[in-house]
């Protein structure tokens, strides 16, 4: 068995730490060759001491100096680089064959695309990259000739439930009729929108079933996360938007389903633990121990599925609208949402203003064809500027 050489983009985050947890249990299968993080330098230093990558990347020169100091103390020989371009070097110059793309948000797009172009096995957690650049990203994967394995639990579930020879080409859909993405509904699934006026970041981040980074936790509360995931599923699997459905499933046991023409519905079930899809992506097509407790069906009190109410989750309908509009609209949606969520988490923007910011940007910026990285990054930058201006006016 050859040892997989793994680069982890975003190693200090929730997905990054879970990835290292799986890798730690299988040293005969995986070697970590690159780790990257934005700010948590001490945590990254500890990871470098344990996994001894050849490259570590941080956001800026101060972080790099600090990391170098910490690694010298421990006599660890790891090349320390910094800045956005160095994230690409972590992919192209570390000798990796497998890349875990787990940076949160648009910041992860360029290195994820580099991994696609370079023909790596791409374990895609960074859904925002695909939302922004779906067509470009899928083309880059094809040209690079690597393997794309979805890590988002819903898409990983669907990947597991699709027929082996399924491709994005409709003639190879092999009886697949619909994809059903499940959603927990987040911490506010039983509240009406009028109850949510004074919601704090702590309340929004207290997800009932999953432990995740703060941005995706807020996205789960607003259900923007599910909207982004519908767009992600569209690009990954190539079914028309109207065949991608969302179901609220509060127990988070069924991670998603595929409905077939003959009446069969295949579901993937498991604990709400990201180490399952991570282990699946790392070892595919083999299955390895993920360190996850077995699912005990007799302990479940029931499984329920309902349709989400769009009036309760305006971010979900905005995502559907952006998906339908196409072109750069999903990139605008994503950028406006990132700015609004950050303002909610750090600058007192009211929770209920998040969809207003996104809607304002979608109305203000007409979509154009998303046919180059430059166009997509331009749309992203303009949406951030527009969102910031709008937030400024509503906070005055
Ligand atoms: P997180 O906030 O816990 O971690 C984010 C990581 O990205 C950190 O290592 C951070 O240092 C790095 N990072 C942040 N901004 C950066 C920047 N500007 N430049 C370089 N690095 C930067 O996030 P997470 O919960 O691990 O989520 C990561 C991605 O995986 C997101 O796209 C999220 O939607 C997706 N995802 C996460 C989960 C989950 O359970 N956490 C599930 C499905 C999908
Ligand atoms: Mg998900």
PDB file of N, CA and C and ligand atoms in Angstrom, residues 9-18 36-40 43 47 57-59 83-84 87 100-108 111 124-129 151-154 210-217 219 225 228-229 232 273-274, ligand 1:
ATOM      1  N   UNK A   9      -5.441  22.251   3.909  1.00  0.00           N
ATOM      2  CA  UNK A   9      -5.652  23.705   3.880  1.00  0.00           C
ATOM      3  C   UNK A   9      -6.685  24.023   4.954  1.00  0.00           C
ATOM      4  N   UNK A  10      -6.275  24.795   5.969  1.00  0.00           N
ATOM      5  CA  UNK A  10      -7.203  25.084   7.073  1.00  0.00           C
ATOM      6  C   UNK A  10      -7.100  24.032   8.170  1.00  0.00           C
ATOM      7  N   UNK A  11      -5.858  23.682   8.542  1.00  0.00           N
ATOM      8  CA  UNK A  11      -5.672  22.541   9.463  1.00  0.00           C
ATOM      9  C   UNK A  11      -6.077  22.838  10.902  1.00  0.00           C
ATOM     10  N   UNK A  12      -6.198  24.120  11.267  1.00  0.00           N
ATOM     11  CA  UNK A  12      -6.547  24.441  12.664  1.00  0.00           C
ATOM     12  C   UNK A  12      -8.052  24.550  12.874  1.00  0.00           C
ATOM     13  N   UNK A  13      -8.827  24.447  11.803  1.00  0.00           N
ATOM     14  CA  UNK A  13     -10.280  24.574  11.928  1.00  0.00           C
ATOM     15  C   UNK A  13     -10.921  23.256  12.329  1.00  0.00           C
ATOM     16  N   UNK A  14     -12.223  23.287  12.393  1.00  0.00           N
ATOM     17  CA  UNK A  14     -12.987  22.119  12.815  1.00  0.00           C
ATOM     18  C   UNK A  14     -12.741  20.927  11.875  1.00  0.00           C
ATOM     19  N   UNK A  15     -12.833  21.143  10.574  1.00  0.00           N
ATOM     20  CA  UNK A  15     -12.587  20.055   9.618  1.00  0.00           C
ATOM     21  C   UNK A  15     -11.113  19.646   9.635  1.00  0.00           C
ATOM     22  N   UNK A  16     -10.216  20.643   9.709  1.00  0.00           N
ATOM     23  CA  UNK A  16      -8.780  20.345   9.723  1.00  0.00           C
ATOM     24  C   UNK A  16      -8.407  19.458  10.899  1.00  0.00           C
ATOM     25  N   UNK A  17      -8.897  19.800  12.073  1.00  0.00           N
ATOM     26  CA  UNK A  17      -8.565  19.034  13.283  1.00  0.00           C
ATOM     27  C   UNK A  17      -9.146  17.613  13.193  1.00  0.00           C
ATOM     28  N   UNK A  18     -10.360  17.497  12.676  1.00  0.00           N
ATOM     29  CA  UNK A  18     -10.955  16.162  12.500  1.00  0.00           C
ATOM     30  C   UNK A  18     -10.178  15.335  11.474  1.00  0.00           C
ATOM     31  N   UNK A  36      -1.830  24.391   6.814  1.00  0.00           N
ATOM     32  CA  UNK A  36      -1.980  25.846   6.707  1.00  0.00           C
ATOM     33  C   UNK A  36      -3.022  26.345   7.695  1.00  0.00           C
ATOM     34  N   UNK A  37      -2.822  27.585   8.154  1.00  0.00           N
ATOM     35  CA  UNK A  37      -3.778  28.201   9.087  1.00  0.00           C
ATOM     36  C   UNK A  37      -3.678  29.716   8.946  1.00  0.00           C
ATOM     37  N   UNK A  38      -4.736  30.412   9.344  1.00  0.00           N
ATOM     38  CA  UNK A  38      -4.694  31.877   9.254  1.00  0.00           C
ATOM     39  C   UNK A  38      -4.062  32.473  10.510  1.00  0.00           C
ATOM     40  N   UNK A  39      -4.619  32.173  11.671  1.00  0.00           N
ATOM     41  CA  UNK A  39      -4.212  32.907  12.872  1.00  0.00           C
ATOM     42  C   UNK A  39      -3.733  32.051  14.045  1.00  0.00           C
ATOM     43  N   UNK A  40      -4.239  30.854  14.176  1.00  0.00           N
ATOM     44  CA  UNK A  40      -3.947  30.097  15.405  1.00  0.00           C
ATOM     45  C   UNK A  40      -2.548  29.481  15.338  1.00  0.00           C
ATOM     46  N   UNK A  43      -1.524  26.589  17.836  1.00  0.00           N
ATOM     47  CA  UNK A  43      -2.143  25.309  17.463  1.00  0.00           C
ATOM     48  C   UNK A  43      -1.446  24.714  16.236  1.00  0.00           C
ATOM     49  N   UNK A  47       0.651  21.166  15.791  1.00  0.00           N
ATOM     50  CA  UNK A  47       0.388  20.210  14.699  1.00  0.00           C
ATOM     51  C   UNK A  47       1.681  19.900  13.938  1.00  0.00           C
ATOM     52  N   UNK A  57       1.976  27.010   6.248  1.00  0.00           N
ATOM     53  CA  UNK A  57       1.637  28.338   5.717  1.00  0.00           C
ATOM     54  C   UNK A  57       0.746  29.075   6.708  1.00  0.00           C
ATOM     55  N   UNK A  58       1.081  30.362   6.933  1.00  0.00           N
ATOM     56  CA  UNK A  58       0.242  31.225   7.780  1.00  0.00           C
ATOM     57  C   UNK A  58      -0.123  32.481   6.984  1.00  0.00           C
ATOM     58  N   UNK A  59      -0.950  33.357   7.602  1.00  0.00           N
ATOM     59  CA  UNK A  59      -1.492  34.482   6.833  1.00  0.00           C
ATOM     60  C   UNK A  59      -0.459  35.580   6.571  1.00  0.00           C
ATOM     61  N   UNK A  83       1.066  34.157   3.365  1.00  0.00           N
ATOM     62  CA  UNK A  83       0.324  34.902   2.335  1.00  0.00           C
ATOM     63  C   UNK A  83      -0.492  33.999   1.427  1.00  0.00           C
ATOM     64  N   UNK A  84      -1.431  34.599   0.689  1.00  0.00           N
ATOM     65  CA  UNK A  84      -2.340  33.805  -0.158  1.00  0.00           C
ATOM     66  C   UNK A  84      -1.628  32.945  -1.198  1.00  0.00           C
ATOM     67  N   UNK A  87      -0.426  29.588  -0.059  1.00  0.00           N
ATOM     68  CA  UNK A  87      -1.416  28.497   0.050  1.00  0.00           C
ATOM     69  C   UNK A  87      -1.362  27.634  -1.209  1.00  0.00           C
ATOM     70  N   UNK A 100      -6.894  18.268   1.367  1.00  0.00           N
ATOM     71  CA  UNK A 100      -8.124  18.564   2.092  1.00  0.00           C
ATOM     72  C   UNK A 100      -8.343  20.078   1.996  1.00  0.00           C
ATOM     73  N   UNK A 101      -9.384  20.482   1.262  1.00  0.00           N
ATOM     74  CA  UNK A 101      -9.680  21.914   1.097  1.00  0.00           C
ATOM     75  C   UNK A 101     -10.662  22.318   2.190  1.00  0.00           C
ATOM     76  N   UNK A 102     -10.136  22.821   3.309  1.00  0.00           N
ATOM     77  CA  UNK A 102     -10.985  23.099   4.475  1.00  0.00           C
ATOM     78  C   UNK A 102     -10.763  24.503   5.027  1.00  0.00           C
ATOM     79  N   UNK A 103     -10.371  25.418   4.136  1.00  0.00           N
ATOM     80  CA  UNK A 103     -10.377  26.838   4.521  1.00  0.00           C
ATOM     81  C   UNK A 103     -11.828  27.288   4.435  1.00  0.00           C
ATOM     82  N   UNK A 104     -12.246  28.168   5.338  1.00  0.00           N
ATOM     83  CA  UNK A 104     -13.627  28.628   5.277  1.00  0.00           C
ATOM     84  C   UNK A 104     -13.726  29.839   4.329  1.00  0.00           C
ATOM     85  N   UNK A 105     -14.754  29.813   3.482  1.00  0.00           N
ATOM     86  CA  UNK A 105     -15.071  30.983   2.672  1.00  0.00           C
ATOM     87  C   UNK A 105     -14.276  31.117   1.394  1.00  0.00           C
ATOM     88  N   UNK A 106     -14.437  32.311   0.768  1.00  0.00           N
ATOM     89  CA  UNK A 106     -13.829  32.591  -0.532  1.00  0.00           C
ATOM     90  C   UNK A 106     -12.307  32.497  -0.494  1.00  0.00           C
ATOM     91  N   UNK A 107     -11.703  32.679   0.678  1.00  0.00           N
ATOM     92  CA  UNK A 107     -10.238  32.612   0.795  1.00  0.00           C
ATOM     93  C   UNK A 107      -9.703  31.255   0.360  1.00  0.00           C
ATOM     94  N   UNK A 108     -10.572  30.237   0.350  1.00  0.00           N
ATOM     95  CA  UNK A 108     -10.113  28.898  -0.021  1.00  0.00           C
ATOM     96  C   UNK A 108     -10.189  28.607  -1.505  1.00  0.00           C
ATOM     97  N   UNK A 111      -6.461  28.275  -3.761  1.00  0.00           N
ATOM     98  CA  UNK A 111      -5.710  27.027  -3.554  1.00  0.00           C
ATOM     99  C   UNK A 111      -6.509  25.767  -3.901  1.00  0.00           C
ATOM    100  N   UNK A 124     -13.175  17.986  -0.846  1.00  0.00           N
ATOM    101  CA  UNK A 124     -13.725  19.343  -0.825  1.00  0.00           C
ATOM    102  C   UNK A 124     -14.689  19.556   0.338  1.00  0.00           C
ATOM    103  N   UNK A 125     -14.198  20.286   1.351  1.00  0.00           N
ATOM    104  CA  UNK A 125     -15.084  20.746   2.439  1.00  0.00           C
ATOM    105  C   UNK A 125     -15.517  22.182   2.160  1.00  0.00           C
ATOM    106  N   UNK A 126     -14.624  22.952   1.548  1.00  0.00           N
ATOM    107  CA  UNK A 126     -14.824  24.379   1.290  1.00  0.00           C
ATOM    108  C   UNK A 126     -15.892  24.606   0.207  1.00  0.00           C
ATOM    109  N   UNK A 127     -17.163  24.479   0.632  1.00  0.00           N
ATOM    110  CA  UNK A 127     -18.267  24.564  -0.332  1.00  0.00           C
ATOM    111  C   UNK A 127     -18.318  25.915  -1.029  1.00  0.00           C
ATOM    112  N   UNK A 128     -17.859  26.978  -0.324  1.00  0.00           N
ATOM    113  CA  UNK A 128     -17.922  28.322  -0.918  1.00  0.00           C
ATOM    114  C   UNK A 128     -17.145  28.378  -2.237  1.00  0.00           C
ATOM    115  N   UNK A 129     -16.040  27.607  -2.337  1.00  0.00           N
ATOM    116  CA  UNK A 129     -15.238  27.599  -3.571  1.00  0.00           C
ATOM    117  C   UNK A 129     -16.094  27.133  -4.744  1.00  0.00           C
ATOM    118  N   UNK A 151     -16.767  16.285   0.846  1.00  0.00           N
ATOM    119  CA  UNK A 151     -16.643  16.037   2.290  1.00  0.00           C
ATOM    120  C   UNK A 151     -17.864  16.562   3.044  1.00  0.00           C
ATOM    121  N   UNK A 152     -18.507  17.593   2.535  1.00  0.00           N
ATOM    122  CA  UNK A 152     -19.750  18.061   3.139  1.00  0.00           C
ATOM    123  C   UNK A 152     -20.620  16.812   3.337  1.00  0.00           C
ATOM    124  N   UNK A 153     -21.184  16.634   4.539  1.00  0.00           N
ATOM    125  CA  UNK A 153     -21.776  15.332   4.865  1.00  0.00           C
ATOM    126  C   UNK A 153     -22.901  14.953   3.915  1.00  0.00           C
ATOM    127  N   UNK A 154     -23.692  15.949   3.479  1.00  0.00           N
ATOM    128  CA  UNK A 154     -24.822  15.661   2.588  1.00  0.00           C
ATOM    129  C   UNK A 154     -24.324  15.148   1.238  1.00  0.00           C
ATOM    130  N   UNK A 210     -24.299  19.390  15.488  1.00  0.00           N
ATOM    131  CA  UNK A 210     -22.929  19.352  14.958  1.00  0.00           C
ATOM    132  C   UNK A 210     -22.066  20.399  15.670  1.00  0.00           C
ATOM    133  N   UNK A 211     -20.776  20.084  15.844  1.00  0.00           N
ATOM    134  CA  UNK A 211     -19.824  21.085  16.341  1.00  0.00           C
ATOM    135  C   UNK A 211     -19.010  21.558  15.138  1.00  0.00           C
ATOM    136  N   UNK A 212     -19.093  22.863  14.828  1.00  0.00           N
ATOM    137  CA  UNK A 212     -18.463  23.351  13.589  1.00  0.00           C
ATOM    138  C   UNK A 212     -17.870  24.736  13.826  1.00  0.00           C
ATOM    139  N   UNK A 213     -17.174  25.263  12.818  1.00  0.00           N
ATOM    140  CA  UNK A 213     -16.668  26.626  12.879  1.00  0.00           C
ATOM    141  C   UNK A 213     -17.824  27.619  12.990  1.00  0.00           C
ATOM    142  N   UNK A 214     -17.502  28.867  13.400  1.00  0.00           N
ATOM    143  CA  UNK A 214     -18.559  29.843  13.675  1.00  0.00           C
ATOM    144  C   UNK A 214     -19.324  30.270  12.429  1.00  0.00           C
ATOM    145  N   UNK A 215     -18.621  30.438  11.320  1.00  0.00           N
ATOM    146  CA  UNK A 215     -19.314  30.929  10.112  1.00  0.00           C
ATOM    147  C   UNK A 215     -20.339  29.902   9.630  1.00  0.00           C
ATOM    148  N   UNK A 216     -19.949  28.651   9.524  1.00  0.00           N
ATOM    149  CA  UNK A 216     -20.908  27.638   9.043  1.00  0.00           C
ATOM    150  C   UNK A 216     -22.012  27.415  10.076  1.00  0.00           C
ATOM    151  N   UNK A 217     -21.725  27.660  11.355  1.00  0.00           N
ATOM    152  CA  UNK A 217     -22.776  27.505  12.373  1.00  0.00           C
ATOM    153  C   UNK A 217     -23.862  28.567  12.169  1.00  0.00           C
ATOM    154  N   UNK A 219     -24.458  30.068   9.318  1.00  0.00           N
ATOM    155  CA  UNK A 219     -25.107  29.674   8.053  1.00  0.00           C
ATOM    156  C   UNK A 219     -26.139  28.571   8.275  1.00  0.00           C
ATOM    157  N   UNK A 225     -26.583  27.890   4.754  1.00  0.00           N
ATOM    158  CA  UNK A 225     -25.741  26.716   4.525  1.00  0.00           C
ATOM    159  C   UNK A 225     -26.414  25.746   3.560  1.00  0.00           C
ATOM    160  N   UNK A 228     -26.340  27.146   0.056  1.00  0.00           N
ATOM    161  CA  UNK A 228     -25.016  26.947  -0.564  1.00  0.00           C
ATOM    162  C   UNK A 228     -24.864  25.477  -0.978  1.00  0.00           C
ATOM    163  N   UNK A 229     -25.412  24.586  -0.161  1.00  0.00           N
ATOM    164  CA  UNK A 229     -25.267  23.155  -0.462  1.00  0.00           C
ATOM    165  C   UNK A 229     -26.101  22.723  -1.666  1.00  0.00           C
ATOM    166  N   UNK A 232     -23.915  23.681  -4.417  1.00  0.00           N
ATOM    167  CA  UNK A 232     -22.797  22.722  -4.421  1.00  0.00           C
ATOM    168  C   UNK A 232     -23.236  21.411  -5.092  1.00  0.00           C
ATOM    169  N   UNK A 273     -20.907  13.148  12.760  1.00  0.00           N
ATOM    170  CA  UNK A 273     -19.477  13.264  13.077  1.00  0.00           C
ATOM    171  C   UNK A 273     -18.740  13.358  11.745  1.00  0.00           C
ATOM    172  N   UNK A 274     -18.060  14.483  11.514  1.00  0.00           N
ATOM    173  CA  UNK A 274     -17.437  14.709  10.207  1.00  0.00           C
ATOM    174  C   UNK A 274     -16.285  13.746   9.924  1.00  0.00           C
TER     175      UNK A 274
HETATM  176  P1  LIG B   1     -13.250  26.837  10.861  1.00  0.00           P
HETATM  177  O1  LIG B   1     -13.565  28.268  11.007  1.00  0.00           O
HETATM  178  O2  LIG B   1     -13.298  25.959  12.060  1.00  0.00           O
HETATM  179  O3  LIG B   1     -11.780  26.691  10.223  1.00  0.00           O
HETATM  180  C1  LIG B   1     -11.383  27.421   9.106  1.00  0.00           C
HETATM  181  C2  LIG B   1      -9.920  27.181   8.756  1.00  0.00           C
HETATM  182  O4  LIG B   1      -9.595  28.051   7.661  1.00  0.00           O
HETATM  183  C3  LIG B   1      -8.941  27.521   9.892  1.00  0.00           C
HETATM  184  O5  LIG B   1      -7.855  26.641   9.846  1.00  0.00           O
HETATM  185  C4  LIG B   1      -8.487  28.940   9.537  1.00  0.00           C
HETATM  186  O6  LIG B   1      -7.194  29.224  10.026  1.00  0.00           O
HETATM  187  C5  LIG B   1      -8.486  28.891   8.018  1.00  0.00           C
HETATM  188  N1  LIG B   1      -8.729  30.204   7.428  1.00  0.00           N
HETATM  189  C6  LIG B   1      -9.755  31.059   7.719  1.00  0.00           C
HETATM  190  N2  LIG B   1      -9.648  32.189   6.987  1.00  0.00           N
HETATM  191  C7  LIG B   1      -8.537  32.056   6.235  1.00  0.00           C
HETATM  192  C8  LIG B   1      -7.877  32.890   5.288  1.00  0.00           C
HETATM  193  N3  LIG B   1      -8.355  34.102   4.969  1.00  0.00           N
HETATM  194  N4  LIG B   1      -6.754  32.432   4.700  1.00  0.00           N
HETATM  195  C9  LIG B   1      -6.259  31.203   5.012  1.00  0.00           C
HETATM  196  N5  LIG B   1      -6.825  30.370   5.895  1.00  0.00           N
HETATM  197  C10 LIG B   1      -7.952  30.791   6.501  1.00  0.00           C
HETATM  198  O7  LIG B   1     -14.197  26.265   9.712  1.00  0.00           O
HETATM  199  P2  LIG B   1     -14.743  24.773   9.518  1.00  0.00           P
HETATM  200  O8  LIG B   1     -15.984  24.585  10.280  1.00  0.00           O
HETATM  201  O9  LIG B   1     -13.624  23.791   9.685  1.00  0.00           O
HETATM  202  O10 LIG B   1     -15.166  24.816   7.989  1.00  0.00           O
HETATM  203  C11 LIG B   1     -14.223  24.784   6.948  1.00  0.00           C
HETATM  204  C12 LIG B   1     -14.945  24.596   5.622  1.00  0.00           C
HETATM  205  O11 LIG B   1     -15.583  23.315   5.633  1.00  0.00           O
HETATM  206  C13 LIG B   1     -16.045  25.620   5.370  1.00  0.00           C
HETATM  207  O12 LIG B   1     -16.097  25.912   4.014  1.00  0.00           O
HETATM  208  C14 LIG B   1     -17.312  24.897   5.795  1.00  0.00           C
HETATM  209  O13 LIG B   1     -18.462  25.338   5.107  1.00  0.00           O
HETATM  210  C15 LIG B   1     -16.971  23.466   5.399  1.00  0.00           C
HETATM  211  N6  LIG B   1     -17.704  22.452   6.181  1.00  0.00           N
HETATM  212  C16 LIG B   1     -17.499  22.367   7.516  1.00  0.00           C
HETATM  213  C17 LIG B   1     -18.202  21.422   8.263  1.00  0.00           C
HETATM  214  C18 LIG B   1     -17.972  21.271   9.748  1.00  0.00           C
HETATM  215  O14 LIG B   1     -18.517  20.346  10.350  1.00  0.00           O
HETATM  216  N7  LIG B   1     -17.196  22.117  10.398  1.00  0.00           N
HETATM  217  C19 LIG B   1     -19.101  20.561   7.619  1.00  0.00           C
HETATM  218  C20 LIG B   1     -19.261  20.677   6.244  1.00  0.00           C
HETATM  219  C21 LIG B   1     -18.555  21.624   5.529  1.00  0.00           C
END
